[in-house]
Short mmCIF file of C-alpha atoms and ligand atoms in Angstrom, two decimals:
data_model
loop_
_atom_site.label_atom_id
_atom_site.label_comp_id
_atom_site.label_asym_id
_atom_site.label_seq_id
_atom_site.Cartn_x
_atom_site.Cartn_y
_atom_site.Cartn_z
CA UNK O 1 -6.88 -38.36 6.01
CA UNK O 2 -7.09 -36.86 9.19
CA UNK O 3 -10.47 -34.99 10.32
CA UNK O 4 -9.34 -31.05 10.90
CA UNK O 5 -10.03 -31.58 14.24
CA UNK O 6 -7.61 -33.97 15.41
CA UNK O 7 -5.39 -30.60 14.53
CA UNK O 8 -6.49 -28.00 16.93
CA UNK O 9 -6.89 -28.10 20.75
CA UNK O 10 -10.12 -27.53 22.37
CA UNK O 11 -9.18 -23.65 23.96
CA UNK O 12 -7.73 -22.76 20.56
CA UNK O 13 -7.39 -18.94 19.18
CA UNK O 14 -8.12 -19.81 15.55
CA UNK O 15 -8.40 -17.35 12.18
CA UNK O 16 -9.61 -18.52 8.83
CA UNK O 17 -8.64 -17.13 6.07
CA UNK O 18 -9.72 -16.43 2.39
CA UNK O 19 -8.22 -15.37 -0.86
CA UNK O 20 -8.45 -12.12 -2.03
CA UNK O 21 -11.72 -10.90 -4.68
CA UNK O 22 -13.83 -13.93 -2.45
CA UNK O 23 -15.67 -16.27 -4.89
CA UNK O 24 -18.54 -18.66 -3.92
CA UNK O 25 -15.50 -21.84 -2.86
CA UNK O 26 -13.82 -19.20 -1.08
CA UNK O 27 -16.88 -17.98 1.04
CA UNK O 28 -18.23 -21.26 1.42
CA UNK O 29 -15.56 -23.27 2.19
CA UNK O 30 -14.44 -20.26 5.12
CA UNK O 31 -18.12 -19.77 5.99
CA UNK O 32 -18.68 -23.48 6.56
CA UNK O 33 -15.44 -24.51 8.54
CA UNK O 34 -16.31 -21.06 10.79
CA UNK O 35 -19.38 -22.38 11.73
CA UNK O 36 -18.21 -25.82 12.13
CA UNK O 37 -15.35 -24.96 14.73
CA UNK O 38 -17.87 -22.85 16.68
CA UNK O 39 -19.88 -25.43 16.47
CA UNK O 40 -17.57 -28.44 17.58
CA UNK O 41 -15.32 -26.00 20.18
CA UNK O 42 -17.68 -23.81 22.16
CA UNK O 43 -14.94 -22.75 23.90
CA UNK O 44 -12.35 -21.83 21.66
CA UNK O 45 -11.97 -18.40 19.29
CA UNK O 46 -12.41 -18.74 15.94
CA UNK O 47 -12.47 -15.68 13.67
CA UNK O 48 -12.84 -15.75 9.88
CA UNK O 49 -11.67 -12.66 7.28
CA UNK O 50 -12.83 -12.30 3.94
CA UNK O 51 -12.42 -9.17 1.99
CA UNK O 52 -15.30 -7.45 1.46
CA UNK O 53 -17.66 -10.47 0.49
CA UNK O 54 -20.34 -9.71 -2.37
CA UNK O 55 -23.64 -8.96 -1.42
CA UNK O 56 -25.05 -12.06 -3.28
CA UNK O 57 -23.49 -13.93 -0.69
CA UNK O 58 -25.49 -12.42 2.15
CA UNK O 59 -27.83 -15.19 2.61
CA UNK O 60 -24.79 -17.12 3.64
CA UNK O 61 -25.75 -17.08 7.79
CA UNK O 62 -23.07 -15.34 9.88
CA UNK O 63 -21.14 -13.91 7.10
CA UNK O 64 -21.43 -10.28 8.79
CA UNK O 65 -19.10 -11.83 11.59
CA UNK O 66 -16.46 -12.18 8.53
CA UNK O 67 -13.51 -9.37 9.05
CA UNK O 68 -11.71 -7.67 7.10
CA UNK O 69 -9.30 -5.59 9.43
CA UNK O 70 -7.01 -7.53 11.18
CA UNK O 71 -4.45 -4.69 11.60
CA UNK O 72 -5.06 -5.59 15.72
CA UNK O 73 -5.14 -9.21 14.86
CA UNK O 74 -2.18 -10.98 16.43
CA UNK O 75 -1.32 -13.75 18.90
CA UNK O 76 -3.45 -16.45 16.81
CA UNK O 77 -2.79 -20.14 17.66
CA UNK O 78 -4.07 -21.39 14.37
CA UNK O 79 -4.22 -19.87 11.45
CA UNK O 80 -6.32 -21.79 8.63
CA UNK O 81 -6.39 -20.68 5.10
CA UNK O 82 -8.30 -22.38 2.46
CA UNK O 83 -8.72 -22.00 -1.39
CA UNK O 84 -5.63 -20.07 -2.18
CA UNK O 85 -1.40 -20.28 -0.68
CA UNK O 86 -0.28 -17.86 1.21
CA UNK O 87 0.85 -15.19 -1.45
CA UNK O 88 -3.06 -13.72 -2.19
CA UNK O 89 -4.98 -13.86 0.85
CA UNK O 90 -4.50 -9.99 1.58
CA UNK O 91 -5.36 -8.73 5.05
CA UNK O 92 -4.52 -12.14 6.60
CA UNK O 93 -0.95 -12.14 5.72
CA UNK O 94 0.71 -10.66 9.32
CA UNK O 95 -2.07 -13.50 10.72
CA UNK O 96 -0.44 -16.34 8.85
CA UNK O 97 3.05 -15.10 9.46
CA UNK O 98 2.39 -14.78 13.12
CA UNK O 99 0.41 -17.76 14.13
CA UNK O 100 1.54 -20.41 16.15
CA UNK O 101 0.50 -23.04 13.22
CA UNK O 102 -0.70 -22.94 10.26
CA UNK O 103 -3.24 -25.16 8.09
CA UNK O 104 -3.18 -24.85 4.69
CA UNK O 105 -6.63 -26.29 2.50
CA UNK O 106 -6.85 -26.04 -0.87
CA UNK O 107 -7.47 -27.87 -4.00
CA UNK O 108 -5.22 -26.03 -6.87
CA UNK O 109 -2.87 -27.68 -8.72
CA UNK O 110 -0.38 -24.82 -8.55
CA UNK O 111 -0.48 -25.14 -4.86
CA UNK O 112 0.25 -28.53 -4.94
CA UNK O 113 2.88 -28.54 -1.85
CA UNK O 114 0.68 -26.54 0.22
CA UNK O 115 2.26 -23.84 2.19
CA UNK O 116 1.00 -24.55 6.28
CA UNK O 117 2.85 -26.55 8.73
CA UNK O 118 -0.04 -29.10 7.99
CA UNK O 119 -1.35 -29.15 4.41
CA UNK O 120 -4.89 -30.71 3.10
CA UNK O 121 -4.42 -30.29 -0.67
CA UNK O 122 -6.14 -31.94 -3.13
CA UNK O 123 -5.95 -30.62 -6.84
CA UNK O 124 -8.71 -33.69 -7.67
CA UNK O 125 -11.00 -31.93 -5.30
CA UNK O 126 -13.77 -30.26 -7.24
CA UNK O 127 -13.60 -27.36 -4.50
CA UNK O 128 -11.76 -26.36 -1.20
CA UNK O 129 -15.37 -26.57 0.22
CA UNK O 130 -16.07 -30.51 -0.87
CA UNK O 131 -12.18 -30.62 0.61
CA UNK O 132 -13.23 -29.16 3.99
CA UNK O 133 -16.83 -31.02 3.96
CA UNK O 134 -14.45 -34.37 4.17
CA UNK O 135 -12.76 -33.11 6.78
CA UNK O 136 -15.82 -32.60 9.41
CA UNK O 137 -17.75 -35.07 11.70
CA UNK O 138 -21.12 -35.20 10.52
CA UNK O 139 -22.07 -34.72 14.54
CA UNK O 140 -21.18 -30.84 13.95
CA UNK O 141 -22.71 -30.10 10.73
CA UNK O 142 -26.10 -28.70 10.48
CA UNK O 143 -27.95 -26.72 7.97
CA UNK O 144 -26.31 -23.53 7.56
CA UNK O 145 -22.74 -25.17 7.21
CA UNK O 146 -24.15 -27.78 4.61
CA UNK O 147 -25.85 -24.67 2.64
CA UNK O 148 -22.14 -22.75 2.84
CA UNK O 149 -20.38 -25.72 1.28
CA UNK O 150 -22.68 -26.84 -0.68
CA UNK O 151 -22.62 -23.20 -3.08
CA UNK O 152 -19.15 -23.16 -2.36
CA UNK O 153 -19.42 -26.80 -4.64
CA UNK O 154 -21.86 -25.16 -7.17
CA UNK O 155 -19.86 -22.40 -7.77
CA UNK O 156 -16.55 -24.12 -8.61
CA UNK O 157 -17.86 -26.84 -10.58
CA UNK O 158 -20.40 -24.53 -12.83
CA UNK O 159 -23.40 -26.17 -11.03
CA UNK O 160 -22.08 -29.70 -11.16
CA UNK O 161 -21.00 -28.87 -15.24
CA UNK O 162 -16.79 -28.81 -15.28
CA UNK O 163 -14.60 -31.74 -14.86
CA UNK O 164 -13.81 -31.05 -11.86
CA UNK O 165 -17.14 -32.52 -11.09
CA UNK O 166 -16.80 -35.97 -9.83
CA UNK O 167 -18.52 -39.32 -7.96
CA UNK O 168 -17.37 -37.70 -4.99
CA UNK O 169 -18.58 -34.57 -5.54
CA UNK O 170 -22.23 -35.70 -5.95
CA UNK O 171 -21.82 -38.08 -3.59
CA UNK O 172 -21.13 -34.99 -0.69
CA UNK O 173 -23.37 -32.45 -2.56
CA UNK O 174 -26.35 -35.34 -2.47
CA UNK O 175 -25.44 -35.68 1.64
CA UNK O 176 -25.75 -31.97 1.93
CA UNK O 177 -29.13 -31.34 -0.03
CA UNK O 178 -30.02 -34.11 3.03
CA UNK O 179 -29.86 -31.25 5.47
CA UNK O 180 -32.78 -29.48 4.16
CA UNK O 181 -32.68 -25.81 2.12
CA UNK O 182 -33.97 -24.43 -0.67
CA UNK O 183 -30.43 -25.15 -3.21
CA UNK O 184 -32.66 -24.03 -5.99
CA UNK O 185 -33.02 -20.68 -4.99
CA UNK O 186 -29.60 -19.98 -3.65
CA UNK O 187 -27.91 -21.21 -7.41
CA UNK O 188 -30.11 -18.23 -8.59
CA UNK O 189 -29.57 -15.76 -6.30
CA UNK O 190 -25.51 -16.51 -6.02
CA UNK O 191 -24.64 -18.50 -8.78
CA UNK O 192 -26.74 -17.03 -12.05
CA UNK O 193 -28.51 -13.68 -11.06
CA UNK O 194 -26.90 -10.93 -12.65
CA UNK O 195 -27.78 -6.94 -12.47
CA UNK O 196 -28.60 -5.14 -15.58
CA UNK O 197 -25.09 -3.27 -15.47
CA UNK O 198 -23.55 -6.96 -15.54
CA UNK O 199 -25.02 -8.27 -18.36
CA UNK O 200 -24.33 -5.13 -20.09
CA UNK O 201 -21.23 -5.15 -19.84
CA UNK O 202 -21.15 -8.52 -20.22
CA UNK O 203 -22.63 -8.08 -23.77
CA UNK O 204 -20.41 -5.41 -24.71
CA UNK O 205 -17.34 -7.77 -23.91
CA UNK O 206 -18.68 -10.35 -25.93
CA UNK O 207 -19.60 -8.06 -28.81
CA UNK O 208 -15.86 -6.72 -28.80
CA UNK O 209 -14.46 -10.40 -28.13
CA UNK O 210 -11.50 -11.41 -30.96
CA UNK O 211 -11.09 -15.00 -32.38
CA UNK O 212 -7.40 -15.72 -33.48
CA UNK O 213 -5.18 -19.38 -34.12
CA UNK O 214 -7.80 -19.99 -36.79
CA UNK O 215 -10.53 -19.80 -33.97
CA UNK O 216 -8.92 -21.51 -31.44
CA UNK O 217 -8.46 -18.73 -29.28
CA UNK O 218 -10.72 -15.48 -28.24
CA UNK O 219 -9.74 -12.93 -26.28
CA UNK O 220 -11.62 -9.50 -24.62
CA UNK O 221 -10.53 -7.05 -22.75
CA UNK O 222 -12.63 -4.24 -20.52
CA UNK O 223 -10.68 -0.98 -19.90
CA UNK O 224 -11.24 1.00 -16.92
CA UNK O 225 -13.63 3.48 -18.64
CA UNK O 226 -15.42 1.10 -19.37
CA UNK O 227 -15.89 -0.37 -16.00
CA UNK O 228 -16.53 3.14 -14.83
CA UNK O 229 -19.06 3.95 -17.50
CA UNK O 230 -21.19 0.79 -16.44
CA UNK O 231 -20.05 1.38 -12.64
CA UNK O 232 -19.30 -2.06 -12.17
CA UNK O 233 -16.05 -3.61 -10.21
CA UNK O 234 -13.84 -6.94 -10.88
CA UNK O 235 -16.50 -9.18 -9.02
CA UNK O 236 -18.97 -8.09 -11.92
CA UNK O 237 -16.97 -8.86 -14.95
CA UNK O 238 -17.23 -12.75 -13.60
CA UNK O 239 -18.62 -15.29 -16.22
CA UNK O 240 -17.23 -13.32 -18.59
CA UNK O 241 -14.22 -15.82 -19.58
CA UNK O 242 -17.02 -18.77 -19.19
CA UNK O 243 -19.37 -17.30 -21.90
CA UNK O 244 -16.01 -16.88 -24.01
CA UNK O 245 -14.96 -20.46 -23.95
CA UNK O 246 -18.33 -21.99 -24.92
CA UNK O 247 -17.73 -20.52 -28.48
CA UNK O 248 -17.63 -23.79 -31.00
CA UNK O 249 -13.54 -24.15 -32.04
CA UNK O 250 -12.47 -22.46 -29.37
CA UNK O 251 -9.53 -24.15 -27.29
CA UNK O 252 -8.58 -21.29 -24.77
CA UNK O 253 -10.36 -18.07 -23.86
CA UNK O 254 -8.61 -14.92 -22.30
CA UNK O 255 -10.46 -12.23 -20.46
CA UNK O 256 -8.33 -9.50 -19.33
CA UNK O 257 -9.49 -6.30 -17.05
CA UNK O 258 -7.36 -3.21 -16.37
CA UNK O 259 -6.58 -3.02 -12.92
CA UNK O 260 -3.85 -0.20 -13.11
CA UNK O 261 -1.74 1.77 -15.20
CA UNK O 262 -0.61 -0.92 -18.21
CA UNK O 263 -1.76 -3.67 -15.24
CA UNK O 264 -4.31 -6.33 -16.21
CA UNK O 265 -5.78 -8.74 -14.79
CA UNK O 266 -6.20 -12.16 -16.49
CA UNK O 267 -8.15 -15.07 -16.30
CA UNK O 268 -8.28 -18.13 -18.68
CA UNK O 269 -10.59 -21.39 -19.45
CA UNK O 270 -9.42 -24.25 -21.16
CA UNK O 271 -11.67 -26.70 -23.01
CA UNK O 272 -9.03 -29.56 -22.53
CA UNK O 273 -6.15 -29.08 -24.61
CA UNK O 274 -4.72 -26.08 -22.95
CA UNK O 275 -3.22 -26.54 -20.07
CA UNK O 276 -3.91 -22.86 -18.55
CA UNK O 277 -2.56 -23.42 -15.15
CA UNK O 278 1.31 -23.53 -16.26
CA UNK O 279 0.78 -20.58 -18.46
CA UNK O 280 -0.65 -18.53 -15.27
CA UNK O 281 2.08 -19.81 -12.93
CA UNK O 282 4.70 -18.91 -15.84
CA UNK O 283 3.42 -15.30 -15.01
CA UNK O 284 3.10 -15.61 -11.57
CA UNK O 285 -0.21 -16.57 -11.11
CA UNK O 286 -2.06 -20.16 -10.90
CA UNK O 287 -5.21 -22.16 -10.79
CA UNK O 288 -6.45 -25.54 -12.76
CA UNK O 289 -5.84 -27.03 -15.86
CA UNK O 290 -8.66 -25.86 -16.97
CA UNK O 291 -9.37 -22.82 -14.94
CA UNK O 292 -6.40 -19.90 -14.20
CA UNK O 293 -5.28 -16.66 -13.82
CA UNK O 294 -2.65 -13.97 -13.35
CA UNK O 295 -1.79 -10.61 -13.22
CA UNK O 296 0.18 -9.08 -16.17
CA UNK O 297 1.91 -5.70 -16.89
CA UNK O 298 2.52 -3.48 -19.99
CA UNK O 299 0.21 -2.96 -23.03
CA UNK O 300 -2.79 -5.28 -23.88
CA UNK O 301 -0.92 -5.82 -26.41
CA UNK O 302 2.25 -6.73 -24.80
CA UNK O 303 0.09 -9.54 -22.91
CA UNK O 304 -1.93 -10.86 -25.68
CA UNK O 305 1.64 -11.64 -27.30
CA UNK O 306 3.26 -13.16 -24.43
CA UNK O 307 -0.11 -15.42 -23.45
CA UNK O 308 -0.90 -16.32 -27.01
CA UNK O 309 2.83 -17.73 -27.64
CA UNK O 310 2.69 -19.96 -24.32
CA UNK O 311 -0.73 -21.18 -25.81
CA UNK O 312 0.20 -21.95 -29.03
CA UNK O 313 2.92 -23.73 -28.48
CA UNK O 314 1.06 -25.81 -26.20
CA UNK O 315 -1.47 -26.48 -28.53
CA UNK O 316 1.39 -27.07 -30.95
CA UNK O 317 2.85 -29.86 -28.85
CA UNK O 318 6.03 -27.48 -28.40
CA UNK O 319 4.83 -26.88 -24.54
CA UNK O 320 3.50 -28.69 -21.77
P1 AMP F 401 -10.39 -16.57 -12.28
O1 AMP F 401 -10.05 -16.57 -13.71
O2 AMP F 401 -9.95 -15.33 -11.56
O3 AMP F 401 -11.81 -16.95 -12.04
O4 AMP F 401 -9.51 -17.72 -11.64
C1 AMP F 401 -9.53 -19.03 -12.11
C2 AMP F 401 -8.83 -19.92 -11.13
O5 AMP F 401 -7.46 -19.56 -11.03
C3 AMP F 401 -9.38 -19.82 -9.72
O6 AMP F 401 -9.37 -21.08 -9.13
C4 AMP F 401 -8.43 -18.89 -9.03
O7 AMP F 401 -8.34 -19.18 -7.66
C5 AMP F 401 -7.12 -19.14 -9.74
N1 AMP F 401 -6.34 -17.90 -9.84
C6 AMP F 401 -6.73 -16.77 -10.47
N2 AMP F 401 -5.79 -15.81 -10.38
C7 AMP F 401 -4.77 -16.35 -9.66
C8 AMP F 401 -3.49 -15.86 -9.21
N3 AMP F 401 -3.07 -14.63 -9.48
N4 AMP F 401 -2.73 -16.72 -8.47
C9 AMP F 401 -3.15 -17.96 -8.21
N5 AMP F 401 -4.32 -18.48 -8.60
C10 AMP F 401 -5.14 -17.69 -9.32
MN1 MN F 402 -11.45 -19.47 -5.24
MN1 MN F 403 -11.77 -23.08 -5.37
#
């Protein structure tokens, strides 16, 4: 595989780009390659935009350099988007359109094609940031870059737990706990610190969770009173889906939030048997196998039906 470097040109105007909601991959992966290109090209222009990271990830150096305006944004040489395709990373979307190439990094099985002139996909990478680690020179990292990635690598793999984690994996997070920084407190303070308003609600979605298929399933849904009552956003409702699937006999968990009038957003864990990506992608969303989403319209009702029929005849052997 070719190091990203052997793509650009020294004097370069380059963006990097994010998906929209940022998770940990996300602002790792865009965090690290940022400070990797300044790094390696001095002289070149590298901007990166993320929408409006979470504060958790403010101890992730240079992060307040991240954009997310880029109404003025034009005239970009390279544009470089990682964890995502094209069709969610928001404010970067006249960037990508407009640039004179584009580099496409991610690791999702639904984007298996890629969508850049040059494409670094890998749907057996753990993360897009163990995907972009490969793709340095160890000459530019240093400690800040190896901290981005490596929570970008904790996040995805639920600190080393999915099965997306892999000999690789460890092998790149055990070269970046070589650079020196205190991983143990940044899995707290990103990964598994939660406010009081998140576990609440939290609970409360758990409480009101519903098994169905004889257990195989559970589903929970938060309505937007209810995110208003607790005063919490989308970015505080995740974990929710993750506490769902642990329950013994379950195959598939749903989590749904309201993000509109009859509009819901979905995600979905498998334990193995599901394959959740093709459901999302059915509904025009994506992901992993075992990790997916989408965004759904009508009643909760309406989309309970619709994802429960893909699901069970999947775990029928009706469905792929
Ligand atoms: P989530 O359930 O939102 O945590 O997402 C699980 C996985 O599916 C992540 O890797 C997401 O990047 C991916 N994903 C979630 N929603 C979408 C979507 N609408 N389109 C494509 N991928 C998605
Ligand atoms: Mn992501
Ligand atoms: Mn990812």
């Amino acid at each position: 595989m070719k190091k990203i470097l052997e793509e650009i040109e020294r004097t370069d105007r380059i963006a990097i780009a994010g998906h929209e909601r940022p998770d940990g991959d996300c602002v790792g992966s865009c965090m690290g390659l940022y400070r990797y290109l300044k790094n390696a090209l001095p002289e070149a222009s590298v901007d990166v935009y993320l929408e409006k990271p979470a504060p958790v990830f403010a101890c992730i150096e240079g992060i307040e350099d991240a954009k997310t305006d880029s109404s003025d944004a034009k005239g970009y040489d390279i544009c470089i988007i990682i964890d995502t395709a094209a069709d969610r990373i928001g404010v970067a979307k006249e960037i990508f359109e407009t640039a004179k190439k584009t580099i496409n990094i991610d690791h999702h099985i639904s984007n298996a094609k890629g969508c850049g002139m040059v494409n670094y996909i890998d749907p057996l990478s753990s993360s897009a940031s163990e995907l972009v680690y490969e793709l340095m020179e160890e000459r530019y990292v240093d400690v800040d870059i190896a901290k981005a990635i490596y929570m970008g690598i904790v996040h995805d793999t639920g600190v080393f737990q999915y099965s997306n984690t892999t000999p690789r994996t460890l092998t790149a997070a055990a070269k970046l706990l070589g650079y020196g920084f205190d991983f143990s407190r940044l899995i707290d303070e990103t990964f598994y610190e939660k406010s009081y308003l998140q576990v609440q609600i939290l609970g409360r979605a758990l409480l009101e969770s519903i098994r169905f298929m004889d257990g195989r399933c559970v589903v929970s849904m938060v309505n937007r009173k209810t995110m208003d009552f607790y005063q919490v956003g989308p970015k505080d409702l995740d974990g929710i889906v993750n506490q769902l699937r642990i329950i013994k006999g379950v195959e598939c968990a749903i989590f749904l939030y309201e993000t509109g009038p009859q509009e819901y957003k979905v995600s979905m864990r498998s334990n193995g048997k599901v394959n959740v990506a093709s459901v999302a992608v059915y509904f025009g969303g994506g992901g992993h196998v075992r990790a997916a989403g989408c965004t759904m319209h009508g009643t909760y009702y309406d989309c309970i039906n619709n994802l429960s029929g893909h699901i069970e005849r999947q775990l029928n052997g009706e469905e792929e």
